[in-house]
Amino acid sequence: MNNNRKIRVAITHGDTNGIGYELIFKAFENPEIFDLCTPIVYGSPKIAAYHHNALDSDTKFSIISDAREAQDGRLNLLTVFDDDVKVEIGTPTEESGEAGLRAIDRAIADYREGLFDVLVTAPIDNNDAFHFSGQSRYIEDHIECDGQGLSILASEELRVALQTRNLPLKQVAESITKDGIKATVKKFYDSLRRDFRISNPRIAILSLNPKAGDNGLLGTEEQDIIRPAIDELVKDDIEAFGPYAADTLFGSGDYDYFDGILAMYYDQGLTPFRSIAPEEGVNYTAGLPLVRTAPEVSASFATAGRNEADATSMLHAIYLAIDVFRHRHEYDEALQNPLPKLYKEKRDDSDKVRYAVPKKREDRTPHHTAEHDGKDGENNA
């Protein structure tokens, strides 16, 4: 990687009746962001101009027809399509959802050609007018990758991954297996090391049942599945802890003792995450060759066009994508020339050590201080 070259960030415009263009225009209001990257917005000049005028935005953009034409120091708008698509800001339609997918399709084609470095996707929602399984799954299905990606919700406070993915609650328990938990935690662990550059990540694993099963009174999944999975992960030198009751871990603030948290199902992970990080949350898809992030917001049709959208999450999605790209390069480069191990490290494998609450980490790396906006704190989003 050429450290002097600005990272090229592809940004898809999302559902064209939602807040995608508003997030993009607001994210690039400050010209200092062009010092970090060269953005390429995959969208429509006509639709972009419509939103630009509706928002009375001051953000300027340049129209290009090929990603190779993108120039540093400006917001490049790549023409995915130039045909007329009806814009009804605030109203989800099949046409507006399809327009969002057309941008993703073109971006994936350009990714295969190596025309950009990372991908950030503006929101597309599943709704009555446009039935959609989600951008993460769509991207996984259209690029070459080994297995399924892992969605990690990231903010400056925490990182949360999900063991089950968008399942009805009645199907969650039967979908949780020891091998499944092990596979998810290992993918989570690998991402924390390579993508977030945490050398020895600690992962808290939540229980399935209330009160962590209350010694079997409220369910036995903790005893029969989750705890055995943790024990085997520890034997594989992964710092896994738990199972913890979700209300206790989040309510007490103990989540801050860990680098990652694995929730068993959607609401268990998303509800506390969105409460703790209501504005700056990012959805990162780990386990893919393509670095892909998204602001953890919906298309927000109810407020679209009112100039009320907060671009913080979009900015953090851009920051995280840039950091992950750099971190992967640093990690892979280090593995090519590893230092020899000089001594055998002694370990205490007792339960007392493993399940003790670790000392609170004040250096929750990685930071984006030098690389980005000059703010202190870790760069998770």
mmCIF file of C-alpha atoms in Angstrom:
data_model
loop_
_atom_site.group_PDB
_atom_site.id
_atom_site.type_symbol
_atom_site.label_atom_id
_atom_site.label_comp_id
_atom_site.label_asym_id
_atom_site.label_seq_id
_atom_site.Cartn_x
_atom_site.Cartn_y
_atom_site.Cartn_z
ATOM 1 C CA MET A 1 0.000 0.000 0.000
ATOM 2 C CA ASN A 2 1.239 3.470 -0.904
ATOM 3 C CA ASN A 3 0.996 5.448 2.335
ATOM 4 C CA ASN A 4 1.128 8.710 0.373
ATOM 5 C CA ARG A 5 -1.949 7.880 -1.689
ATOM 6 C CA LYS A 6 -5.306 8.894 -0.296
ATOM 7 C CA ILE A 7 -7.627 5.974 0.356
ATOM 8 C CA ARG A 8 -10.480 5.823 -2.121
ATOM 9 C CA VAL A 9 -13.816 5.543 -0.339
ATOM 10 C CA ALA A 10 -16.778 4.376 -2.412
ATOM 11 C CA ILE A 11 -20.116 5.552 -0.988
ATOM 12 C CA THR A 12 -23.430 4.265 -2.329
ATOM 13 C CA HIS A 13 -26.389 6.657 -2.172
ATOM 14 C CA GLY A 14 -28.874 4.271 -0.504
ATOM 15 C CA ASP A 15 -32.644 4.488 -0.961
ATOM 16 C CA THR A 16 -33.075 7.629 -3.032
ATOM 17 C CA ASN A 17 -36.167 8.749 -1.105
ATOM 18 C CA GLY A 18 -34.381 8.485 2.249
ATOM 19 C CA ILE A 19 -31.603 10.450 3.966
ATOM 20 C CA GLY A 20 -28.652 8.987 2.048
ATOM 21 C CA TYR A 21 -27.743 12.112 0.096
ATOM 22 C CA GLU A 22 -28.295 14.305 3.142
ATOM 23 C CA LEU A 23 -25.828 12.193 5.136
ATOM 24 C CA ILE A 24 -23.296 12.360 2.305
ATOM 25 C CA PHE A 25 -23.558 16.114 1.727
ATOM 26 C CA LYS A 26 -23.320 16.867 5.443
ATOM 27 C CA ALA A 27 -20.378 14.491 5.936
ATOM 28 C CA PHE A 28 -18.379 16.395 3.320
ATOM 29 C CA GLU A 29 -19.311 19.930 4.364
ATOM 30 C CA ASN A 30 -15.968 20.299 6.097
ATOM 31 C CA PRO A 31 -13.187 20.310 3.467
ATOM 32 C CA GLU A 32 -10.724 18.831 5.982
ATOM 33 C CA ILE A 33 -12.197 15.374 5.365
ATOM 34 C CA PHE A 34 -10.651 15.464 1.887
ATOM 35 C CA ASP A 35 -7.252 15.265 3.596
ATOM 36 C CA LEU A 36 -8.203 11.759 4.732
ATOM 37 C CA CYS A 37 -9.658 10.212 1.607
ATOM 38 C CA THR A 38 -10.920 10.574 -1.933
ATOM 39 C CA PRO A 39 -14.687 9.935 -1.927
ATOM 40 C CA ILE A 40 -16.532 8.449 -4.884
ATOM 41 C CA VAL A 41 -20.320 8.591 -4.518
ATOM 42 C CA TYR A 42 -22.122 5.943 -6.557
ATOM 43 C CA GLY A 43 -25.406 7.518 -7.534
ATOM 44 C CA SER A 44 -27.376 9.670 -9.948
ATOM 45 C CA PRO A 45 -26.541 13.290 -10.854
ATOM 46 C CA LYS A 46 -30.226 14.109 -11.325
ATOM 47 C CA ILE A 47 -31.274 12.677 -7.975
ATOM 48 C CA ALA A 48 -28.263 14.195 -6.232
ATOM 49 C CA ALA A 49 -29.149 17.619 -7.654
ATOM 50 C CA TYR A 50 -32.762 17.202 -6.507
ATOM 51 C CA HIS A 51 -31.672 16.492 -2.915
ATOM 52 C CA HIS A 52 -28.986 19.174 -3.073
ATOM 53 C CA ASN A 53 -31.580 21.796 -3.976
ATOM 54 C CA ALA A 54 -34.161 20.519 -1.482
ATOM 55 C CA LEU A 55 -31.603 20.729 1.316
ATOM 56 C CA ASP A 56 -30.101 24.006 0.065
ATOM 57 C CA SER A 57 -26.724 22.351 0.612
ATOM 58 C CA ASP A 58 -23.424 24.193 0.123
ATOM 59 C CA THR A 59 -21.487 20.978 -0.528
ATOM 60 C CA LYS A 60 -20.188 20.919 -4.088
ATOM 61 C CA PHE A 61 -19.741 17.753 -6.123
ATOM 62 C CA SER A 62 -18.153 16.887 -9.466
ATOM 63 C CA ILE A 63 -19.796 14.452 -11.881
ATOM 64 C CA ILE A 64 -17.673 11.618 -13.292
ATOM 65 C CA SER A 65 -18.542 8.589 -15.423
ATOM 66 C CA ASP A 66 -15.731 6.275 -14.335
ATOM 67 C CA ALA A 67 -14.052 5.740 -10.967
ATOM 68 C CA ARG A 68 -10.681 6.218 -12.670
ATOM 69 C CA GLU A 69 -11.638 9.866 -13.180
ATOM 70 C CA ALA A 70 -11.977 10.560 -9.453
ATOM 71 C CA GLN A 71 -9.826 13.432 -8.243
ATOM 72 C CA ASP A 72 -8.467 14.214 -4.806
ATOM 73 C CA GLY A 73 -9.874 17.143 -2.884
ATOM 74 C CA ARG A 74 -13.424 16.939 -4.196
ATOM 75 C CA LEU A 75 -16.654 14.984 -3.795
ATOM 76 C CA ASN A 76 -16.749 12.815 -6.905
ATOM 77 C CA LEU A 77 -20.239 11.711 -8.010
ATOM 78 C CA LEU A 78 -20.053 8.687 -10.283
ATOM 79 C CA THR A 79 -23.007 8.329 -12.637
ATOM 80 C CA VAL A 80 -24.459 4.860 -12.021
ATOM 81 C CA PHE A 81 -27.530 5.709 -14.078
ATOM 82 C CA ASP A 82 -28.822 8.850 -15.712
ATOM 83 C CA ASP A 83 -32.372 7.817 -16.537
ATOM 84 C CA ASP A 84 -35.270 9.505 -14.804
ATOM 85 C CA VAL A 85 -36.212 8.011 -11.443
ATOM 86 C CA LYS A 86 -39.106 9.643 -9.670
ATOM 87 C CA VAL A 87 -38.019 11.209 -6.399
ATOM 88 C CA GLU A 88 -40.586 11.299 -3.601
ATOM 89 C CA ILE A 89 -38.542 12.299 -0.586
ATOM 90 C CA GLY A 90 -39.904 10.642 2.532
ATOM 91 C CA THR A 91 -41.907 7.983 0.700
ATOM 92 C CA PRO A 92 -40.435 4.475 0.278
ATOM 93 C CA THR A 93 -41.066 3.027 -3.178
ATOM 94 C CA GLU A 94 -39.872 0.003 -5.072
ATOM 95 C CA GLU A 95 -38.161 2.306 -7.567
ATOM 96 C CA SER A 96 -36.207 4.180 -4.893
ATOM 97 C CA GLY A 97 -35.072 0.941 -3.265
ATOM 98 C CA GLU A 98 -33.998 -0.497 -6.616
ATOM 99 C CA ALA A 99 -32.020 2.687 -7.282
ATOM 100 C CA GLY A 100 -30.075 1.973 -4.112
ATOM 101 C CA LEU A 101 -29.288 -1.566 -5.272
ATOM 102 C CA ARG A 102 -28.136 -0.340 -8.680
ATOM 103 C CA ALA A 103 -25.498 1.734 -6.925
ATOM 104 C CA ILE A 104 -24.299 -1.292 -4.944
ATOM 105 C CA ASP A 105 -24.128 -3.419 -8.104
ATOM 106 C CA ARG A 106 -21.927 -0.856 -9.849
ATOM 107 C CA ALA A 107 -19.725 -0.469 -6.784
ATOM 108 C CA ILE A 108 -19.197 -4.228 -6.517
ATOM 109 C CA ALA A 109 -18.258 -4.371 -10.214
ATOM 110 C CA ASP A 110 -15.711 -1.583 -9.683
ATOM 111 C CA TYR A 111 -14.366 -3.303 -6.560
ATOM 112 C CA ARG A 112 -13.561 -6.357 -8.662
ATOM 113 C CA GLU A 113 -11.567 -4.030 -10.925
ATOM 114 C CA GLY A 114 -9.679 -2.592 -7.949
ATOM 115 C CA LEU A 115 -10.987 0.930 -8.526
ATOM 116 C CA PHE A 116 -11.511 1.821 -4.867
ATOM 117 C CA ASP A 117 -10.305 0.662 -1.464
ATOM 118 C CA VAL A 118 -13.288 0.596 0.909
ATOM 119 C CA LEU A 119 -17.073 0.734 0.663
ATOM 120 C CA VAL A 120 -19.532 2.735 2.788
ATOM 121 C CA THR A 121 -23.239 2.186 2.130
ATOM 122 C CA ALA A 122 -25.998 4.686 2.855
ATOM 123 C CA PRO A 123 -29.197 3.108 4.251
ATOM 124 C CA ILE A 124 -31.729 0.997 2.379
ATOM 125 C CA ASP A 125 -34.683 -0.293 4.410
ATOM 126 C CA ASN A 126 -36.871 -3.338 4.073
ATOM 127 C CA ASN A 127 -40.439 -2.020 3.898
ATOM 128 C CA ASP A 128 -43.857 -2.708 2.401
ATOM 129 C CA ALA A 129 -42.867 -1.107 -0.898
ATOM 130 C CA PHE A 130 -39.434 -2.722 -1.179
ATOM 131 C CA HIS A 131 -38.743 -6.151 0.294
ATOM 132 C CA PHE A 132 -35.043 -6.535 0.977
ATOM 133 C CA SER A 133 -32.916 -8.881 3.096
ATOM 134 C CA GLY A 134 -30.318 -6.234 3.941
ATOM 135 C CA GLN A 135 -27.198 -4.767 2.377
ATOM 136 C CA SER A 136 -24.757 -6.932 4.341
ATOM 137 C CA ARG A 137 -26.290 -10.140 3.027
ATOM 138 C CA TYR A 138 -26.682 -8.698 -0.475
ATOM 139 C CA ILE A 139 -22.996 -7.771 -0.642
ATOM 140 C CA GLU A 140 -21.919 -11.160 0.734
ATOM 141 C CA ASP A 141 -23.980 -12.877 -1.968
ATOM 142 C CA HIS A 142 -22.359 -10.860 -4.740
ATOM 143 C CA ILE A 143 -18.655 -10.993 -3.892
ATOM 144 C CA GLU A 144 -16.323 -13.946 -3.634
ATOM 145 C CA CYS A 145 -15.781 -14.775 0.034
ATOM 146 C CA ASP A 146 -15.326 -17.785 2.279
ATOM 147 C CA GLY A 147 -18.482 -18.379 4.289
ATOM 148 C CA GLN A 148 -20.713 -15.715 5.781
ATOM 149 C CA GLY A 149 -19.650 -12.315 7.017
ATOM 150 C CA LEU A 150 -20.131 -11.147 10.587
ATOM 151 C CA SER A 151 -21.883 -7.874 11.370
ATOM 152 C CA ILE A 152 -20.141 -5.957 14.151
ATOM 153 C CA LEU A 153 -21.820 -2.907 15.636
ATOM 154 C CA ALA A 154 -19.043 -0.529 16.608
ATOM 155 C CA SER A 155 -18.859 2.718 18.529
ATOM 156 C CA GLU A 156 -16.346 4.392 20.804
ATOM 157 C CA GLU A 157 -17.913 2.580 23.772
ATOM 158 C CA LEU A 158 -18.312 -1.004 22.584
ATOM 159 C CA ARG A 159 -18.359 -3.566 19.792
ATOM 160 C CA VAL A 160 -21.239 -6.013 19.575
ATOM 161 C CA ALA A 161 -21.647 -9.053 17.306
ATOM 162 C CA LEU A 162 -24.693 -11.314 16.988
ATOM 163 C CA GLN A 163 -24.760 -15.090 17.195
ATOM 164 C CA THR A 164 -28.060 -15.387 15.305
ATOM 165 C CA ARG A 165 -29.044 -13.187 12.420
ATOM 166 C CA ASN A 166 -32.516 -11.674 12.022
ATOM 167 C CA LEU A 167 -34.378 -14.736 13.248
ATOM 168 C CA PRO A 168 -37.846 -14.899 14.816
ATOM 169 C CA LEU A 169 -37.356 -15.224 18.567
ATOM 170 C CA LYS A 170 -38.958 -18.674 18.660
ATOM 171 C CA GLN A 171 -36.174 -19.961 16.374
ATOM 172 C CA VAL A 172 -33.256 -18.500 18.307
ATOM 173 C CA ALA A 173 -32.805 -21.210 20.936
ATOM 174 C CA GLU A 174 -32.813 -24.072 18.441
ATOM 175 C CA SER A 175 -30.286 -22.218 16.262
ATOM 176 C CA ILE A 176 -27.656 -21.860 18.990
ATOM 177 C CA THR A 177 -25.033 -24.609 19.048
ATOM 178 C CA LYS A 178 -21.653 -25.024 20.645
ATOM 179 C CA ASP A 179 -19.874 -25.220 17.299
ATOM 180 C CA GLY A 180 -21.809 -22.226 16.019
ATOM 181 C CA ILE A 181 -20.731 -20.090 18.983
ATOM 182 C CA LYS A 182 -17.128 -21.182 18.579
ATOM 183 C CA ALA A 183 -17.128 -20.316 14.885
ATOM 184 C CA THR A 184 -18.656 -16.873 15.493
ATOM 185 C CA VAL A 185 -16.302 -16.025 18.341
ATOM 186 C CA LYS A 186 -13.261 -17.050 16.300
ATOM 187 C CA LYS A 187 -14.369 -14.822 13.425
ATOM 188 C CA PHE A 188 -15.027 -12.004 15.911
ATOM 189 C CA TYR A 189 -11.630 -12.564 17.545
ATOM 190 C CA ASP A 190 -9.805 -12.546 14.194
ATOM 191 C CA SER A 191 -11.514 -9.298 13.205
ATOM 192 C CA LEU A 192 -10.690 -7.608 16.506
ATOM 193 C CA ARG A 193 -7.034 -8.510 16.000
ATOM 194 C CA ARG A 194 -6.674 -7.754 12.296
ATOM 195 C CA ASP A 195 -9.280 -5.060 11.635
ATOM 196 C CA PHE A 196 -9.220 -3.236 14.980
ATOM 197 C CA ARG A 197 -5.582 -4.041 15.875
ATOM 198 C CA ILE A 198 -6.263 -5.313 19.382
ATOM 199 C CA SER A 199 -3.468 -7.750 20.157
ATOM 200 C CA ASN A 200 -5.252 -9.959 22.702
ATOM 201 C CA PRO A 201 -8.982 -9.153 22.626
ATOM 202 C CA ARG A 202 -11.278 -10.067 25.504
ATOM 203 C CA ILE A 203 -14.740 -11.195 24.427
ATOM 204 C CA ALA A 204 -17.778 -11.355 26.713
ATOM 205 C CA ILE A 205 -20.431 -13.890 25.713
ATOM 206 C CA LEU A 206 -23.984 -13.210 26.795
ATOM 207 C CA SER A 207 -26.399 -15.817 28.092
ATOM 208 C CA LEU A 208 -29.527 -16.830 26.231
ATOM 209 C CA ASN A 209 -31.903 -17.042 29.200
ATOM 210 C CA PRO A 210 -32.747 -14.477 31.907
ATOM 211 C CA LYS A 211 -30.317 -14.387 34.835
ATOM 212 C CA ALA A 212 -27.916 -16.557 32.802
ATOM 213 C CA GLY A 213 -30.278 -19.478 33.269
ATOM 214 C CA ASP A 214 -30.255 -19.150 37.089
ATOM 215 C CA ASN A 215 -28.370 -22.464 37.505
ATOM 216 C CA GLY A 216 -30.746 -24.296 35.187
ATOM 217 C CA LEU A 217 -34.005 -23.010 36.662
ATOM 218 C CA LEU A 218 -34.662 -20.738 33.680
ATOM 219 C CA GLY A 219 -33.056 -22.843 30.967
ATOM 220 C CA THR A 220 -30.064 -25.097 30.460
ATOM 221 C CA GLU A 221 -28.498 -23.639 27.299
ATOM 222 C CA GLU A 222 -25.901 -21.862 29.401
ATOM 223 C CA GLN A 223 -24.774 -25.103 31.038
ATOM 224 C CA ASP A 224 -25.162 -27.375 28.027
ATOM 225 C CA ILE A 225 -24.017 -25.169 25.140
ATOM 226 C CA ILE A 226 -22.572 -21.750 25.977
ATOM 227 C CA ARG A 227 -20.240 -22.639 28.862
ATOM 228 C CA PRO A 228 -18.755 -25.685 27.053
ATOM 229 C CA ALA A 229 -18.160 -23.471 24.001
ATOM 230 C CA ILE A 230 -16.337 -20.931 26.181
ATOM 231 C CA ASP A 231 -14.203 -23.657 27.749
ATOM 232 C CA GLU A 232 -13.125 -24.933 24.343
ATOM 233 C CA LEU A 233 -12.405 -21.417 23.086
ATOM 234 C CA VAL A 234 -10.142 -20.821 26.071
ATOM 235 C CA LYS A 235 -8.250 -24.016 25.237
ATOM 236 C CA ASP A 236 -7.689 -22.469 21.809
ATOM 237 C CA ASP A 237 -6.080 -19.431 23.509
ATOM 238 C CA ILE A 238 -9.038 -17.109 22.962
ATOM 239 C CA GLU A 239 -9.909 -14.833 25.893
ATOM 240 C CA ALA A 240 -13.616 -15.645 26.100
ATOM 241 C CA PHE A 241 -15.662 -14.974 29.264
ATOM 242 C CA GLY A 242 -19.202 -15.629 30.394
ATOM 243 C CA PRO A 243 -21.978 -16.374 29.973
ATOM 244 C CA TYR A 244 -23.203 -13.064 31.355
ATOM 245 C CA ALA A 245 -26.784 -11.889 31.840
ATOM 246 C CA ALA A 246 -27.300 -9.008 29.409
ATOM 247 C CA ASP A 247 -29.097 -6.747 31.897
ATOM 248 C CA THR A 248 -26.281 -7.089 34.419
ATOM 249 C CA LEU A 249 -23.430 -6.593 31.954
ATOM 250 C CA PHE A 250 -24.896 -3.514 30.318
ATOM 251 C CA GLY A 251 -26.704 -2.120 33.335
ATOM 252 C CA SER A 252 -23.576 -2.136 35.495
ATOM 253 C CA GLY A 253 -21.303 -0.751 32.782
ATOM 254 C CA ASP A 254 -19.153 -3.892 32.877
ATOM 255 C CA TYR A 255 -19.285 -4.072 29.090
ATOM 256 C CA ASP A 256 -16.432 -1.553 29.147
ATOM 257 C CA TYR A 257 -14.125 -4.270 30.514
ATOM 258 C CA PHE A 258 -14.246 -6.111 27.196
ATOM 259 C CA ASP A 259 -13.110 -5.488 23.636
ATOM 260 C CA GLY A 260 -16.101 -7.265 22.123
ATOM 261 C CA ILE A 261 -19.470 -8.644 23.203
ATOM 262 C CA LEU A 262 -21.306 -11.530 21.570
ATOM 263 C CA ALA A 263 -25.091 -11.321 21.908
ATOM 264 C CA MET A 264 -27.289 -14.346 21.241
ATOM 265 C CA TYR A 265 -30.019 -12.542 19.269
ATOM 266 C CA TYR A 266 -30.951 -9.259 17.625
ATOM 267 C CA ASP A 267 -32.723 -7.320 20.383
ATOM 268 C CA GLN A 268 -30.261 -8.477 23.027
ATOM 269 C CA GLY A 269 -27.416 -6.783 21.153
ATOM 270 C CA LEU A 270 -29.091 -3.952 19.245
ATOM 271 C CA THR A 271 -31.152 -2.475 22.086
ATOM 272 C CA PRO A 272 -28.255 -1.710 24.458
ATOM 273 C CA PHE A 273 -25.984 -0.716 21.575
ATOM 274 C CA ARG A 274 -28.401 1.858 20.241
ATOM 275 C CA SER A 275 -29.049 3.153 23.756
ATOM 276 C CA ILE A 276 -25.341 3.582 24.475
ATOM 277 C CA ALA A 277 -24.363 4.843 21.000
ATOM 278 C CA PRO A 278 -27.466 6.568 19.595
ATOM 279 C CA GLU A 279 -25.644 8.733 17.040
ATOM 280 C CA GLU A 280 -22.156 7.466 16.208
ATOM 281 C CA GLY A 281 -22.821 3.743 15.715
ATOM 282 C CA VAL A 282 -21.410 1.920 12.693
ATOM 283 C CA ASN A 283 -22.287 -1.455 11.197
ATOM 284 C CA TYR A 284 -19.098 -3.173 10.031
ATOM 285 C CA THR A 285 -19.195 -6.416 8.028
ATOM 286 C CA ALA A 286 -16.215 -8.496 9.149
ATOM 287 C CA GLY A 287 -14.923 -11.580 7.394
ATOM 288 C CA LEU A 288 -15.069 -10.175 3.860
ATOM 289 C CA PRO A 289 -12.146 -9.319 1.566
ATOM 290 C CA LEU A 290 -13.900 -5.982 0.953
ATOM 291 C CA VAL A 291 -13.858 -3.474 3.808
ATOM 292 C CA ARG A 292 -17.497 -2.430 4.144
ATOM 293 C CA THR A 293 -19.106 -0.176 6.734
ATOM 294 C CA ALA A 294 -22.472 1.561 7.050
ATOM 295 C CA PRO A 295 -23.892 4.207 9.367
ATOM 296 C CA GLU A 296 -26.096 2.469 11.923
ATOM 297 C CA VAL A 297 -29.188 4.422 10.954
ATOM 298 C CA SER A 298 -32.299 3.726 8.918
ATOM 299 C CA ALA A 299 -33.389 5.509 5.732
ATOM 300 C CA SER A 300 -35.472 7.710 8.084
ATOM 301 C CA PHE A 301 -38.288 8.431 5.646
ATOM 302 C CA ALA A 302 -40.253 10.311 8.312
ATOM 303 C CA THR A 303 -37.605 13.048 8.508
ATOM 304 C CA ALA A 304 -36.083 12.837 5.010
ATOM 305 C CA GLY A 305 -35.856 16.187 3.254
ATOM 306 C CA ARG A 306 -36.216 18.211 6.454
ATOM 307 C CA ASN A 307 -32.486 18.824 6.903
ATOM 308 C CA GLU A 308 -32.632 17.128 10.322
ATOM 309 C CA ALA A 309 -30.349 14.116 9.739
ATOM 310 C CA ASP A 310 -27.221 13.825 11.885
ATOM 311 C CA ALA A 311 -24.192 12.831 9.784
ATOM 312 C CA THR A 312 -22.098 11.704 12.774
ATOM 313 C CA SER A 313 -22.701 8.031 12.056
ATOM 314 C CA MET A 314 -21.764 8.480 8.384
ATOM 315 C CA LEU A 315 -18.530 10.211 9.362
ATOM 316 C CA HIS A 316 -17.668 7.422 11.784
ATOM 317 C CA ALA A 317 -18.444 4.842 9.101
ATOM 318 C CA ILE A 318 -15.933 6.560 6.821
ATOM 319 C CA TYR A 319 -13.335 6.796 9.595
ATOM 320 C CA LEU A 320 -13.696 3.144 10.528
ATOM 321 C CA ALA A 321 -13.445 1.979 6.922
ATOM 322 C CA ILE A 322 -10.204 3.931 6.496
ATOM 323 C CA ASP A 323 -8.755 2.578 9.738
ATOM 324 C CA VAL A 324 -9.670 -1.035 8.983
ATOM 325 C CA PHE A 325 -8.040 -0.765 5.563
ATOM 326 C CA ARG A 326 -4.828 0.541 7.137
ATOM 327 C CA HIS A 327 -4.922 -1.906 10.024
ATOM 328 C CA ARG A 328 -5.265 -4.886 7.700
ATOM 329 C CA HIS A 329 -2.231 -3.734 5.763
ATOM 330 C CA GLU A 330 -0.181 -3.293 8.946
ATOM 331 C CA TYR A 331 -1.295 -6.660 10.340
ATOM 332 C CA ASP A 332 -0.630 -8.585 7.149
ATOM 333 C CA GLU A 333 2.751 -6.896 6.708
ATOM 334 C CA ALA A 334 3.758 -7.824 10.264
ATOM 335 C CA LEU A 335 2.792 -11.469 9.703
ATOM 336 C CA GLN A 336 5.047 -11.630 6.671
ATOM 337 C CA ASN A 337 8.053 -10.838 8.861
ATOM 338 C CA PRO A 338 7.269 -12.146 12.378
ATOM 339 C CA LEU A 339 9.708 -11.660 15.226
ATOM 340 C CA PRO A 340 11.057 -14.878 16.769
ATOM 341 C CA LYS A 341 9.593 -15.835 20.143
ATOM 342 C CA LEU A 342 12.276 -15.407 22.782
ATOM 343 C CA TYR A 343 10.716 -17.252 25.699
ATOM 344 C CA LYS A 344 7.853 -19.543 26.629
ATOM 345 C CA GLU A 345 5.077 -17.630 28.319
ATOM 346 C CA LYS A 346 3.616 -19.140 31.488
ATOM 347 C CA ARG A 347 -0.133 -19.158 31.862
ATOM 348 C CA ASP A 348 -2.533 -19.610 34.728
ATOM 349 C CA ASP A 349 -5.494 -21.514 33.294
ATOM 350 C CA SER A 350 -7.501 -21.722 36.477
ATOM 351 C CA ASP A 351 -11.176 -20.744 36.506
ATOM 352 C CA LYS A 352 -10.386 -18.117 39.106
ATOM 353 C CA VAL A 353 -8.189 -16.281 36.626
ATOM 354 C CA ARG A 354 -10.331 -16.857 33.550
ATOM 355 C CA TYR A 355 -13.635 -15.732 34.987
ATOM 356 C CA ALA A 356 -12.377 -12.893 37.133
ATOM 357 C CA VAL A 357 -13.442 -9.489 35.876
ATOM 358 C CA PRO A 358 -10.336 -8.149 34.132
ATOM 359 C CA LYS A 359 -8.721 -4.881 35.015
ATOM 360 C CA LYS A 360 -10.542 -2.058 33.274
ATOM 361 C CA ARG A 361 -8.864 -1.150 30.004
ATOM 362 C CA GLU A 362 -8.200 2.551 29.596
ATOM 363 C CA ASP A 363 -6.288 2.057 26.333
ATOM 364 C CA ARG A 364 -9.132 0.641 24.244
ATOM 365 C CA THR A 365 -7.225 0.797 20.961
ATOM 366 C CA PRO A 366 -7.339 1.492 18.066
ATOM 367 C CA HIS A 367 -7.254 5.299 18.113
ATOM 368 C CA HIS A 368 -7.881 7.562 15.160
ATOM 369 C CA THR A 369 -6.243 10.629 16.695
ATOM 370 C CA ALA A 370 -3.351 10.932 14.273
ATOM 371 C CA GLU A 371 -5.103 9.479 11.304
ATOM 372 C CA HIS A 372 -8.313 11.435 11.346
ATOM 373 C CA ASP A 373 -9.934 14.332 13.085
ATOM 374 C CA GLY A 374 -7.597 15.137 15.931
ATOM 375 C CA LYS A 375 -10.041 13.947 18.573
ATOM 376 C CA ASP A 376 -8.982 11.728 21.438
ATOM 377 C CA GLY A 377 -10.412 8.274 21.955
ATOM 378 C CA GLU A 378 -10.465 4.980 20.127
ATOM 379 C CA ASN A 379 -11.602 4.708 16.555
ATOM 380 C CA ASN A 380 -14.375 2.187 16.490
ATOM 381 C CA ALA A 381 -16.748 4.036 14.299
#
